[in-house]
Tab-separated table of C-alpha atoms and ligand atoms in Angstrom:
chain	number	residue	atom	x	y	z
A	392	UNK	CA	-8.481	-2.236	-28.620
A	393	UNK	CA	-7.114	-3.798	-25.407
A	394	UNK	CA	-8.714	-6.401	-23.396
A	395	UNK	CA	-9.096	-5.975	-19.636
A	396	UNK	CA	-10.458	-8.816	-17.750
A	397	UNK	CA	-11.642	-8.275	-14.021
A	398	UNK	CA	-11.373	-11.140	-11.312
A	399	UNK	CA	-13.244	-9.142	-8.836
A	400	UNK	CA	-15.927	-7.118	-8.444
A	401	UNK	CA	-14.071	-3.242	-9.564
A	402	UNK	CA	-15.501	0.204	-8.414
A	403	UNK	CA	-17.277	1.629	-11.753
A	404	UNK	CA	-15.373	4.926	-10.648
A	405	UNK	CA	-12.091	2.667	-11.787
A	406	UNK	CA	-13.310	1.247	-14.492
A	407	UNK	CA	-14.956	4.497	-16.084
A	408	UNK	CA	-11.147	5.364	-16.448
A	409	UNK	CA	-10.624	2.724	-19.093
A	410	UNK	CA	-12.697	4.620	-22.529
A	411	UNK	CA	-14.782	2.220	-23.779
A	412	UNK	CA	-13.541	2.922	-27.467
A	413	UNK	CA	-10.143	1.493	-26.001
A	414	UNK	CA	-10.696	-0.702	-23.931
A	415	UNK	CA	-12.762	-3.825	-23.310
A	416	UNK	CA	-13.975	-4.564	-19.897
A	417	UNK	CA	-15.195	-8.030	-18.900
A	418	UNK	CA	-14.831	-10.582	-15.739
A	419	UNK	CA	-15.074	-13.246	-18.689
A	420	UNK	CA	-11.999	-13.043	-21.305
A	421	UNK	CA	-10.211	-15.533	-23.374
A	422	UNK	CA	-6.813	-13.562	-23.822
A	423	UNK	CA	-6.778	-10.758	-22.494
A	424	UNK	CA	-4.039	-7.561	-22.507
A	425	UNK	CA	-4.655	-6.651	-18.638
A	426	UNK	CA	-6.109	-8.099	-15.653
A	427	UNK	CA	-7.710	-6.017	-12.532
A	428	UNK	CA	-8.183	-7.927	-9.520
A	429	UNK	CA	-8.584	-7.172	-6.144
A	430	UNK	CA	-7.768	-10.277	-3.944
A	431	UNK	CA	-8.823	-13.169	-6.526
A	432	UNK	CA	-6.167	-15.909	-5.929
A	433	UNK	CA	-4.154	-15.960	-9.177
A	434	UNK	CA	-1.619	-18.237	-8.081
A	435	UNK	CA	-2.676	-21.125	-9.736
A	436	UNK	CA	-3.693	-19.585	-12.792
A	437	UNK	CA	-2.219	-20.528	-16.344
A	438	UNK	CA	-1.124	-16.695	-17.576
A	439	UNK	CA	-2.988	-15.770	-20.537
A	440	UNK	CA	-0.302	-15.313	-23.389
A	441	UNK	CA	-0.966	-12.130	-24.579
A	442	UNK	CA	-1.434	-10.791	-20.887
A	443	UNK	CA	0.821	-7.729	-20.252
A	444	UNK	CA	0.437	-6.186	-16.988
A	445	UNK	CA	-1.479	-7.212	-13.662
A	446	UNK	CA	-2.773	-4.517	-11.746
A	447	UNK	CA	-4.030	-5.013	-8.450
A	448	UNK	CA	-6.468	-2.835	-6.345
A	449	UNK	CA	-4.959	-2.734	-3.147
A	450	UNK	CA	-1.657	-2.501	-1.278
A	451	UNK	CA	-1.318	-6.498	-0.817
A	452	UNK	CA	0.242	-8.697	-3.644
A	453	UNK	CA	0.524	-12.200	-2.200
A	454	UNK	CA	-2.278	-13.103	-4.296
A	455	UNK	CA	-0.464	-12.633	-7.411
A	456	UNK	CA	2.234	-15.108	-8.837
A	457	UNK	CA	4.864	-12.482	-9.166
A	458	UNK	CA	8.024	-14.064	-10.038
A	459	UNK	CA	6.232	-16.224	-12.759
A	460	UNK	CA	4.993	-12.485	-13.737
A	461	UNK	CA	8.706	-11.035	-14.234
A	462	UNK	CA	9.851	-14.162	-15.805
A	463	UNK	CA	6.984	-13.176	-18.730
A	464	UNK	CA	7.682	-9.623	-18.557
A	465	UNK	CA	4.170	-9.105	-17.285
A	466	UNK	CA	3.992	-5.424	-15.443
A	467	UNK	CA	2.406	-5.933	-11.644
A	468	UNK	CA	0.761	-2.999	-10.155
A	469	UNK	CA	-0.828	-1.672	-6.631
A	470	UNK	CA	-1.953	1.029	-5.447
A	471	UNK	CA	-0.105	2.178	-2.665
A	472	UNK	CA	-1.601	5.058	-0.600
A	473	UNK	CA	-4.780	4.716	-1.986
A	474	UNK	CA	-6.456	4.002	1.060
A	475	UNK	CA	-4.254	6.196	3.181
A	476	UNK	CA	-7.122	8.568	4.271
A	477	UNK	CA	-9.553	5.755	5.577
A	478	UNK	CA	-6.950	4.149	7.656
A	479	UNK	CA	-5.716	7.631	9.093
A	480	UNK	CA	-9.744	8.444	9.988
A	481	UNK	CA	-9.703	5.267	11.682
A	482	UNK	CA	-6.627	5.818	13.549
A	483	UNK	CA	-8.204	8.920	14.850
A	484	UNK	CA	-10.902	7.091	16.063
A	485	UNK	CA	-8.337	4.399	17.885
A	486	UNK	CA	-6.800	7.307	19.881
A	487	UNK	CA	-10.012	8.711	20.969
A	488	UNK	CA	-11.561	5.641	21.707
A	489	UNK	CA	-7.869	4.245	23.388
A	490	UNK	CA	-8.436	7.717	25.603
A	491	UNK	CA	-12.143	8.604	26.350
A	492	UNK	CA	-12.911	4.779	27.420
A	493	UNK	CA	-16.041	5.246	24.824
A	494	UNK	CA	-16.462	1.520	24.311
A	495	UNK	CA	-16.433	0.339	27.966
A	496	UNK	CA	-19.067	3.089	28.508
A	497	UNK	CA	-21.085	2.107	25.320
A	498	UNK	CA	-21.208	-1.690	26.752
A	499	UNK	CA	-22.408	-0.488	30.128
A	500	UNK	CA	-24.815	1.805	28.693
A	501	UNK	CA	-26.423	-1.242	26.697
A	502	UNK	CA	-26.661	-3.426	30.130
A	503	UNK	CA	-29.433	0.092	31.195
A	504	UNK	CA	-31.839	-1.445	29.117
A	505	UNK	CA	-34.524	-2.251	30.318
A	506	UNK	CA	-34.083	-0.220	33.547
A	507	UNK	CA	-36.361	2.023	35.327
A	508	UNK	CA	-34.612	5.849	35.543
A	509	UNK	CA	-32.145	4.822	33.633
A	510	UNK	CA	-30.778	8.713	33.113
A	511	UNK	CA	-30.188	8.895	36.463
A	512	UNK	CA	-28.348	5.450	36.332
A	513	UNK	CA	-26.196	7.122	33.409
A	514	UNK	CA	-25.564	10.379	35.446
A	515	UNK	CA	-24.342	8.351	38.924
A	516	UNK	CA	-22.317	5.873	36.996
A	517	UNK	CA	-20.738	7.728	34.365
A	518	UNK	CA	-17.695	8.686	36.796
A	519	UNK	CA	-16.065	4.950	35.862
A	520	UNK	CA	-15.446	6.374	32.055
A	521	UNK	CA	-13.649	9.795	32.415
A	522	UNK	CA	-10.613	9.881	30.467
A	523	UNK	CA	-7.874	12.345	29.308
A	524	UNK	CA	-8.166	15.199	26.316
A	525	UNK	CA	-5.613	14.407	23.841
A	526	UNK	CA	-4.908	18.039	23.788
A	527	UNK	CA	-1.047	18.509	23.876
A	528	UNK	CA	-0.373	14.953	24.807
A	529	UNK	CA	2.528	13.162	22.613
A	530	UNK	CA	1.730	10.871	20.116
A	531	UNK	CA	4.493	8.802	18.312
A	532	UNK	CA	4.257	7.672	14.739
A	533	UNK	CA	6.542	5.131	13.778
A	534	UNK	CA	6.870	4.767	10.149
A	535	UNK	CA	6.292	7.711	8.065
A	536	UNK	CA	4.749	6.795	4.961
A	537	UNK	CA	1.687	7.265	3.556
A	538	UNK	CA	-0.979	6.667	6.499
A	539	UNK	CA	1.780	7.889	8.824
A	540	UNK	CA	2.443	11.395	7.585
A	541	UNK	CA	-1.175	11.886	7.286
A	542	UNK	CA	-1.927	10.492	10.626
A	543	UNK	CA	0.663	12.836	12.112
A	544	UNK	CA	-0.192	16.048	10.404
A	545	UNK	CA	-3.684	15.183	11.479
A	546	UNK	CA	-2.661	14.550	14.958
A	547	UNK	CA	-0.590	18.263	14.784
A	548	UNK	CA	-4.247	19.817	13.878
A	549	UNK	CA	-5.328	18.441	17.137
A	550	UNK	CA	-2.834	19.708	19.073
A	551	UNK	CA	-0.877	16.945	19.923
A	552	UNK	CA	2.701	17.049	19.978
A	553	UNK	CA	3.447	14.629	17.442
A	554	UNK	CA	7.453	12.767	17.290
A	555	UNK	CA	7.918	10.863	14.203
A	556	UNK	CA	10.437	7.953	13.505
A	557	UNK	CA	11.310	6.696	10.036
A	558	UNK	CA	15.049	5.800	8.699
A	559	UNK	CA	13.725	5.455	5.510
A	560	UNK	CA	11.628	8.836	4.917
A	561	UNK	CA	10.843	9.433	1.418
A	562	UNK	CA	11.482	12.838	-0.230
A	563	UNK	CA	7.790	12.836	-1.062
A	564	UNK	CA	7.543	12.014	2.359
A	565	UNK	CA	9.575	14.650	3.981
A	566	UNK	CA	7.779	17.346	1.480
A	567	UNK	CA	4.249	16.280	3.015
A	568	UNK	CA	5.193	16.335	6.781
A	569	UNK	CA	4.102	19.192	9.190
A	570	UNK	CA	6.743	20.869	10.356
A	571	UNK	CA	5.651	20.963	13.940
A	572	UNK	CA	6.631	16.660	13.699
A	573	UNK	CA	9.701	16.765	16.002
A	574	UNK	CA	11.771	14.125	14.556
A	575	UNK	CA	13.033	11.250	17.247
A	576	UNK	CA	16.559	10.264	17.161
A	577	UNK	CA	15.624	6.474	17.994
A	578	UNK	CA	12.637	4.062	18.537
A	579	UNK	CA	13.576	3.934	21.995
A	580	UNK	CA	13.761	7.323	22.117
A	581	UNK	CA	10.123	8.348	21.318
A	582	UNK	CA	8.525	5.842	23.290
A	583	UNK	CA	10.284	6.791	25.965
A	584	UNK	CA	8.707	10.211	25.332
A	585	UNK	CA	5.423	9.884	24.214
A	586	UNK	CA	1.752	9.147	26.017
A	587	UNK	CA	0.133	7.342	22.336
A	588	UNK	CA	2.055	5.387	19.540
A	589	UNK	CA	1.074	4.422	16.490
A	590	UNK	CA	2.646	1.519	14.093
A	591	UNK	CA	2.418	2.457	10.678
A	592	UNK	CA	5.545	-0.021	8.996
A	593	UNK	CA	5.205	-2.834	6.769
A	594	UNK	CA	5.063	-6.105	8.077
A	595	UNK	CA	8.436	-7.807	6.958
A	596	UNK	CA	11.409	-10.237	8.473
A	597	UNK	CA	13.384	-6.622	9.386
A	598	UNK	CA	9.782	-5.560	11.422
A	599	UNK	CA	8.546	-8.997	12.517
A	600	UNK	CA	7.557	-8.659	16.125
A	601	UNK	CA	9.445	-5.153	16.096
A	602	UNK	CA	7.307	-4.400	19.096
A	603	UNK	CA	9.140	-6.586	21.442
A	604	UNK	CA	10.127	-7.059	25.244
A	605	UNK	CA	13.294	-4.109	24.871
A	606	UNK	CA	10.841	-1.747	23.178
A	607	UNK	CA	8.400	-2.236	25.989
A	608	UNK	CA	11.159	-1.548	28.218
A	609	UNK	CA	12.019	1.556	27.066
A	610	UNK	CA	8.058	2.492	27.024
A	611	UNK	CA	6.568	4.731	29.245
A	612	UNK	CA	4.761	3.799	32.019
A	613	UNK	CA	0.804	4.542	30.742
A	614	UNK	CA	0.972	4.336	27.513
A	615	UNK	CA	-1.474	3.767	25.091
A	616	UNK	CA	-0.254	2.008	21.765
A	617	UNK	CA	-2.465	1.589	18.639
A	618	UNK	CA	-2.008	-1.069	16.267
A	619	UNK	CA	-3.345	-0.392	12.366
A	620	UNK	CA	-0.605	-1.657	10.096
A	621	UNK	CA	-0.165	-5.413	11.080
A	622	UNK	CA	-0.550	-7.769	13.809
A	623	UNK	CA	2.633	-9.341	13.741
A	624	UNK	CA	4.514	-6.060	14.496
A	625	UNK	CA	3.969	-6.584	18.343
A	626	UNK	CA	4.821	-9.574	20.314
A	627	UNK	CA	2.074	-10.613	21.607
A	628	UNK	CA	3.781	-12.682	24.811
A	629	UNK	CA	5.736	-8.897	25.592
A	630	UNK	CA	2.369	-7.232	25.022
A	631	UNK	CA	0.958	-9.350	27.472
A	632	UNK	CA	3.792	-8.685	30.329
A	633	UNK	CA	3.085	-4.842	29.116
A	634	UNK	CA	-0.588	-4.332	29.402
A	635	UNK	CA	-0.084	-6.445	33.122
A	636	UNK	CA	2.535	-4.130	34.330
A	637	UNK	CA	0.930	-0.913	33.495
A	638	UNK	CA	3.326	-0.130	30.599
A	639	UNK	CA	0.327	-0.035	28.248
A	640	UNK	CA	-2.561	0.931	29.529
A	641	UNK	CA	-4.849	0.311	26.281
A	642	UNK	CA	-4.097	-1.241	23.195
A	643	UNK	CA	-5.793	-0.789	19.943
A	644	UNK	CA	-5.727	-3.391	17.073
A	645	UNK	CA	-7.013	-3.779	13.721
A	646	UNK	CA	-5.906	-7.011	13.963
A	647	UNK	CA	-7.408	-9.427	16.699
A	648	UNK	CA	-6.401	-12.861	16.612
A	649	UNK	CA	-7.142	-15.995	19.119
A	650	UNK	CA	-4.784	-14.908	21.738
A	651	UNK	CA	-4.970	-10.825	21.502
A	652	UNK	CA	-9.188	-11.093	21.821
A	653	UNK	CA	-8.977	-12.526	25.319
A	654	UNK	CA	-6.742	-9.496	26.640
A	655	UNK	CA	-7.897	-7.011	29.358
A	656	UNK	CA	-7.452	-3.317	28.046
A	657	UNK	CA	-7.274	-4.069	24.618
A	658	UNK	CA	-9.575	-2.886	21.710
A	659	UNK	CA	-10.346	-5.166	19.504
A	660	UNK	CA	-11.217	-3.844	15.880
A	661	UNK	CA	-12.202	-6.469	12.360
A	662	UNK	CA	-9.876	-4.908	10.226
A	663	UNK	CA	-11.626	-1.986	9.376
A	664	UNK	CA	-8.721	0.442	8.487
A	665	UNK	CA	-9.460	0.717	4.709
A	666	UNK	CA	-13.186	-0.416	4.693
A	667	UNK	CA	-15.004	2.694	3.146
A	668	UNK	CA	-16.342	3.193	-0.531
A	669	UNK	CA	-13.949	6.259	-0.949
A	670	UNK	CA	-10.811	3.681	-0.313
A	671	UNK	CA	-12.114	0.901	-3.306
A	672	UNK	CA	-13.234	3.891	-5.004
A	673	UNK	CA	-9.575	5.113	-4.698
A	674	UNK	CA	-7.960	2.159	-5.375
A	675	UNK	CA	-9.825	1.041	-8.467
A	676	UNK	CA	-9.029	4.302	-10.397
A	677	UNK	CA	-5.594	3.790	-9.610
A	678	UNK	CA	-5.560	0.287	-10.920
A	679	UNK	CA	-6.774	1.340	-13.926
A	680	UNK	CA	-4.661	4.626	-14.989
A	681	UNK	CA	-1.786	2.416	-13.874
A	682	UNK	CA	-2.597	-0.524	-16.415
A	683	UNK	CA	-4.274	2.065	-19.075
A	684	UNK	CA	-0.807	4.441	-18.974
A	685	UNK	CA	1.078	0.786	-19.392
A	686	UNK	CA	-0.765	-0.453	-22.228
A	687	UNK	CA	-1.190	2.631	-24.298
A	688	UNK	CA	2.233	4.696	-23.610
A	689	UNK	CA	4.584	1.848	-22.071
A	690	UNK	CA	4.990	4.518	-18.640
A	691	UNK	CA	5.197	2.222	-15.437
A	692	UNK	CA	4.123	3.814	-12.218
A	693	UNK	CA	3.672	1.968	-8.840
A	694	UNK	CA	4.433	-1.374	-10.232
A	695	UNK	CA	6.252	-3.757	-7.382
A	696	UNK	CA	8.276	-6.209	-10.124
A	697	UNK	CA	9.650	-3.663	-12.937
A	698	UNK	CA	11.112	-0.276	-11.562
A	699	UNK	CA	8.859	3.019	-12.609
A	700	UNK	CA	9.531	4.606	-15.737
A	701	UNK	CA	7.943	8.140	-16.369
A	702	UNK	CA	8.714	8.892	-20.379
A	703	UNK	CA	5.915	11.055	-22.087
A	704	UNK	CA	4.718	9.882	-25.335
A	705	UNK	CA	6.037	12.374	-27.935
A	706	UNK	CA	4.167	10.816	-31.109
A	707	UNK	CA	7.071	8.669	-31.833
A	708	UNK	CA	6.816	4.922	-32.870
A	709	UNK	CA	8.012	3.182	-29.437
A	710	UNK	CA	8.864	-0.124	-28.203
A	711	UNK	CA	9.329	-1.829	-24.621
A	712	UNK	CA	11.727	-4.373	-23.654
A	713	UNK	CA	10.911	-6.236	-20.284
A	714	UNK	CA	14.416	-8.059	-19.470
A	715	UNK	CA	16.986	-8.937	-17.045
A	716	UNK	CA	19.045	-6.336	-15.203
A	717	UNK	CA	22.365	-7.967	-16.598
A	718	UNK	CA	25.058	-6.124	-18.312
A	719	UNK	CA	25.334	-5.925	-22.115
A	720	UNK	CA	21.706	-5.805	-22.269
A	721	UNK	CA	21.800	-2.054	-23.866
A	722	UNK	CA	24.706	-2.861	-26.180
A	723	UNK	CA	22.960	-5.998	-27.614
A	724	UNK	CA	19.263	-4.015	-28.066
A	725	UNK	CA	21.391	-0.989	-29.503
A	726	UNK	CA	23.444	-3.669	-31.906
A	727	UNK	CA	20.061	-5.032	-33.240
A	728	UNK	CA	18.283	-1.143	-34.157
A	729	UNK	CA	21.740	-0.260	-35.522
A	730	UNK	CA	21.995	-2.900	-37.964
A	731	UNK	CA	18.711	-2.007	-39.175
A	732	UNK	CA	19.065	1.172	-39.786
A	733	UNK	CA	16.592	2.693	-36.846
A	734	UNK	CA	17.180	5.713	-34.922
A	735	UNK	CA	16.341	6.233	-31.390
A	736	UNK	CA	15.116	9.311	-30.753
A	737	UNK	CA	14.555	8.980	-27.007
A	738	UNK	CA	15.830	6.176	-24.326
A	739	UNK	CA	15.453	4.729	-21.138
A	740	UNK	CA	16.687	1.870	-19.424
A	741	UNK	CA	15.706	1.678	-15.696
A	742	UNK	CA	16.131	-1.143	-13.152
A	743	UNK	CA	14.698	-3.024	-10.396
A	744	UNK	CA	16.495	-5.647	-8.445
A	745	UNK	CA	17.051	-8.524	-10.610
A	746	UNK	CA	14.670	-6.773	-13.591
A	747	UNK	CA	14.770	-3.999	-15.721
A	748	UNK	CA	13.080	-1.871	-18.327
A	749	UNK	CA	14.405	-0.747	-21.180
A	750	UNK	CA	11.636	1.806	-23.500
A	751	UNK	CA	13.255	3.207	-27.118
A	752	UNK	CA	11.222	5.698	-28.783
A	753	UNK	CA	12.439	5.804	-32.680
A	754	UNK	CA	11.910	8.135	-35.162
A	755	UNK	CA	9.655	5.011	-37.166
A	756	UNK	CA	9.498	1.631	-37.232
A	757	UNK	CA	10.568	1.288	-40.952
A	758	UNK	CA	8.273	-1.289	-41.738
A	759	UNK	CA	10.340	-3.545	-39.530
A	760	UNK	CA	8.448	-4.117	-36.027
A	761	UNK	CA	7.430	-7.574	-36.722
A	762	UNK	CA	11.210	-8.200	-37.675
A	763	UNK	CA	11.997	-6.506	-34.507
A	764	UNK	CA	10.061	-8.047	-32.136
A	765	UNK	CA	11.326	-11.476	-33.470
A	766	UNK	CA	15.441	-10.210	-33.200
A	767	UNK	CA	15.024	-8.755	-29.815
A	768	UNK	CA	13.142	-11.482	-28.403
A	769	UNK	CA	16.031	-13.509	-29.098
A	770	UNK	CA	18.615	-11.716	-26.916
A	771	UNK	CA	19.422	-13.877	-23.567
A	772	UNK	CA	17.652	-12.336	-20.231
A	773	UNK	CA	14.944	-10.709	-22.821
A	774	UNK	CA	11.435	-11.366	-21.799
A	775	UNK	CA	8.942	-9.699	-23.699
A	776	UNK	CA	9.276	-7.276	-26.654
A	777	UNK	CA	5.938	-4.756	-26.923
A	778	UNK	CA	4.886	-3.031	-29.614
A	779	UNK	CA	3.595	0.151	-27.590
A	780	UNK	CA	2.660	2.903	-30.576
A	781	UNK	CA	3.296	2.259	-33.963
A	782	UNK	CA	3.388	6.180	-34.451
B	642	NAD	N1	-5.552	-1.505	8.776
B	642	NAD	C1	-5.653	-1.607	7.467
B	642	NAD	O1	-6.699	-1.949	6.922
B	642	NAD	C2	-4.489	-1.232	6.609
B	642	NAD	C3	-4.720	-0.649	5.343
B	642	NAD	C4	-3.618	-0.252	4.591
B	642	NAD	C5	-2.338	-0.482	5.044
B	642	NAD	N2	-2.157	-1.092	6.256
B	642	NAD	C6	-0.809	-1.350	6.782
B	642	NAD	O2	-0.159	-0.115	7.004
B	642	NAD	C7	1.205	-0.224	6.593
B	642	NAD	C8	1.708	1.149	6.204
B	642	NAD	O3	0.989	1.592	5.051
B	642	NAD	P1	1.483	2.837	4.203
B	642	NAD	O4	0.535	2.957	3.057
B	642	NAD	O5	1.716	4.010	5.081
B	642	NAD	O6	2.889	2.271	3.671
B	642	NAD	P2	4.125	3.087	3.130
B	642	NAD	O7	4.957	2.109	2.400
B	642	NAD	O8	3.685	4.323	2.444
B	642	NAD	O9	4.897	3.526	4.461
B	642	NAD	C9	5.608	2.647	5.282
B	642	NAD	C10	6.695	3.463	5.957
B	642	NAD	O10	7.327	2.639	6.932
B	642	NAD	C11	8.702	2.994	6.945
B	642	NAD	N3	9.471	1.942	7.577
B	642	NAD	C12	9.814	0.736	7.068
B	642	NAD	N4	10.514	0.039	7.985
B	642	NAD	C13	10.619	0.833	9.085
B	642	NAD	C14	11.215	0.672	10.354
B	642	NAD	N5	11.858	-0.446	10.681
B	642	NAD	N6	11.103	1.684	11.240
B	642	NAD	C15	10.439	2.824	10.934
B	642	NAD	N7	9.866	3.035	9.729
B	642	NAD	C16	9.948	2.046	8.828
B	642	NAD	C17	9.033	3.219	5.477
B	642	NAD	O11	10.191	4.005	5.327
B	642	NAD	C18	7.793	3.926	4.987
B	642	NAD	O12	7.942	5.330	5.063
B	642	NAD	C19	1.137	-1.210	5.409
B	642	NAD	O13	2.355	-1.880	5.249
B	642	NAD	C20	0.036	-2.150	5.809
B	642	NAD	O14	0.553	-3.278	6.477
B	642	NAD	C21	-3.199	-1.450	7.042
């Protein structure tokens, strides 16, 4: 029986993953095997001793002590691309609303109330909101993960002409791209080109402020840029300059802050990209076939400390080794089953910057796991020894 503690509130569609002859579920737990959390603040939390992996339901893990994690060979998770689809819808939305000037007509329709003949007041001053079909118009994705592919195979269906930017495509990636994206050669390049762009990159010290006073320069005049991936990707002094000069002509955020709320020509949304049941619904039953396929089999998948490690579970009596990507490491583990007599069957040693993962499936355990665990754990750069299936 393993022992899952919650520090949030988790979609039942999540937790209904985790069989209640296996596991037990509770937002009250003394030591448990696995924690689910959403964005509880687990900084300054003592780690439970026994705790093995962390799995978090959502994209975000500053929440989560993660270096103190690796150090204990505790397993982090998220769930990346779980809320892809809600953000993409939402996107949508950005570039009709950044187009068809629905919100500026919305607030002038609310000043009607009130109003005698107020149809006829919509008919005569309904004129001020026409805007443009986004009906072969360009749009520009940059970033093509996953909210970008989807937002630009989307975009295709409408008929855009969609140019995509991304010096890091994935494989997985590149497989779920339309082929009607016309790849750009540069940044500069498509937004020079295109009539909408969309950010969809992770906010980091290489894309800080990425949107900055050369990109707008190389922007075309009229364009209408939509912001749903982070706030700090655009400089907010160059977006200023921009939206005065005509560069942009609307921009959409899903960030507003002090500064970008006061701005002319700028939509201003709460940070609604991945606010929708489907998307906790989504990232709750990831979160928990993540920490379930860790505890029971030892298989790591979307974990952002330890590096992924896909080996079925053949039956076999298996063991995990959480360590330290130094060298020797597989020599001294090897050394150790040797001398007692224990044959691996099946091995895989996998790493991730300064941490790695070593999982040994043997033919049995002899009688000797306890012994094991003990010798193993005593190798330098070793950080936890698991017991995954006796067999
Ligand atoms: N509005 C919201 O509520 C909301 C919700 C989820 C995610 N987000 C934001 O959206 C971002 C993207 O999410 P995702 O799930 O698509 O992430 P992802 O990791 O699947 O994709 C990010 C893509 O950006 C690319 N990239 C990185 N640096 C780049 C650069 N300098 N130029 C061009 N491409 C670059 C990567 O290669 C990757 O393909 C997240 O980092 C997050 O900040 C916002």
């Amino acid at each position: 029986m393993y022992n899952i503690l919650t520090l949030n509130s988790i979609s039942e569609v999540g937790l209904n993953k985790l069989e209640p002859e296996k596991f037990a579920v509770s937002g009250e737990m003394a030591n448990p095997d696995g924690i689910i959390l959403r964005s509880y603040e687990m900084k300054d939390m003592e780690l439970p001793e026994k705790l093995a992996g962390v799995a978090r339901a959502g994209a975000g893990t500053n929440n989560i002590p993660i270096d103190k994690c690796s150090e204990k060979g505790i397993v982090v998770f998220n769930t990346p691309g779980a809320n892809a689809n809600a953000v993409k819808e939402l996107v949508l939305t950005g570039i009709f609303l950044s187009s068809r000037k629905i919100v500026a007509g919305i607030e002038w329709a609310k000043e009607l109330k009130g109003k005698e003949n107020v149809d006829k007041l919509v008919e005569k001053g309904k004129g001020q909101f026409t805007g443009p079909e986004i009906k072969g118009k360009k749009l520009g994705v940059i970033g093509l993960g996953a909210i970008g592919v989807l937002v630009a195979n989307a975009a295709v269906a409408l008929g855009m002409e969609v140019y995509g930017y991304d010096p890091y495509l994935s494989v997985d990636a590149a497989w779920n791209l339309s082929s009607d994206v016309i790849k750009a050669a540069s940044m500069e390049a498509l937004v020079a080109e295109c009539d909408y762009i969309t950010i969809h990159v992770p906010l980091n010290d290489n894309t800080r402020g990425m949107y900055n006073k050369e990109l707008f320069a190389a922007t075309k005049k009229g364009t209408r840029l939509l912001n749903f991936a982070r706030g700090g990707l655009v400089d907010t002094e160059a977006l200023k300059t921009a939206l005065a000069d005509g560069t942009i002509t609307e921009y959409i955020t899903d960030f507003p802050d002090g500064e970008v709320i006061e701005l002319e020509n700028v939509i201003c949304i709460p940070h609604l990209g991945a606010s929708t049941p489907e998307s906790e619904d989504n990232c709750a039953e990831m979160a928990a076939i993540e920490l379930k396929q860790y505890l029971e089999y030892g298989i790591i998948k979307n974990s952002v400390n330890f590096p992924n490690c896909d080996a079925p579970y053949t039956g076999k009596a298996r063991i995990a080794l959480l360590h330290k990507n130094v060298s020797g490491m597989v020599g001294a583990i090897t050394n150790i089953l040797s001398a007692d007599a224990l044959n691996i069957d099946n091995m895989v040693n996998k790493s991730k910057g300064a941490w790695a993962y070593t999982l040994i499936d043997l033919d049995t355990f002899g009688g000797k796991a306890d012994k094991l665990v003990e010798e193993l754990g005593k190798i330098e750069g070793i950080c936890r020894v698991r017991i995954v299936q006796e067999a």
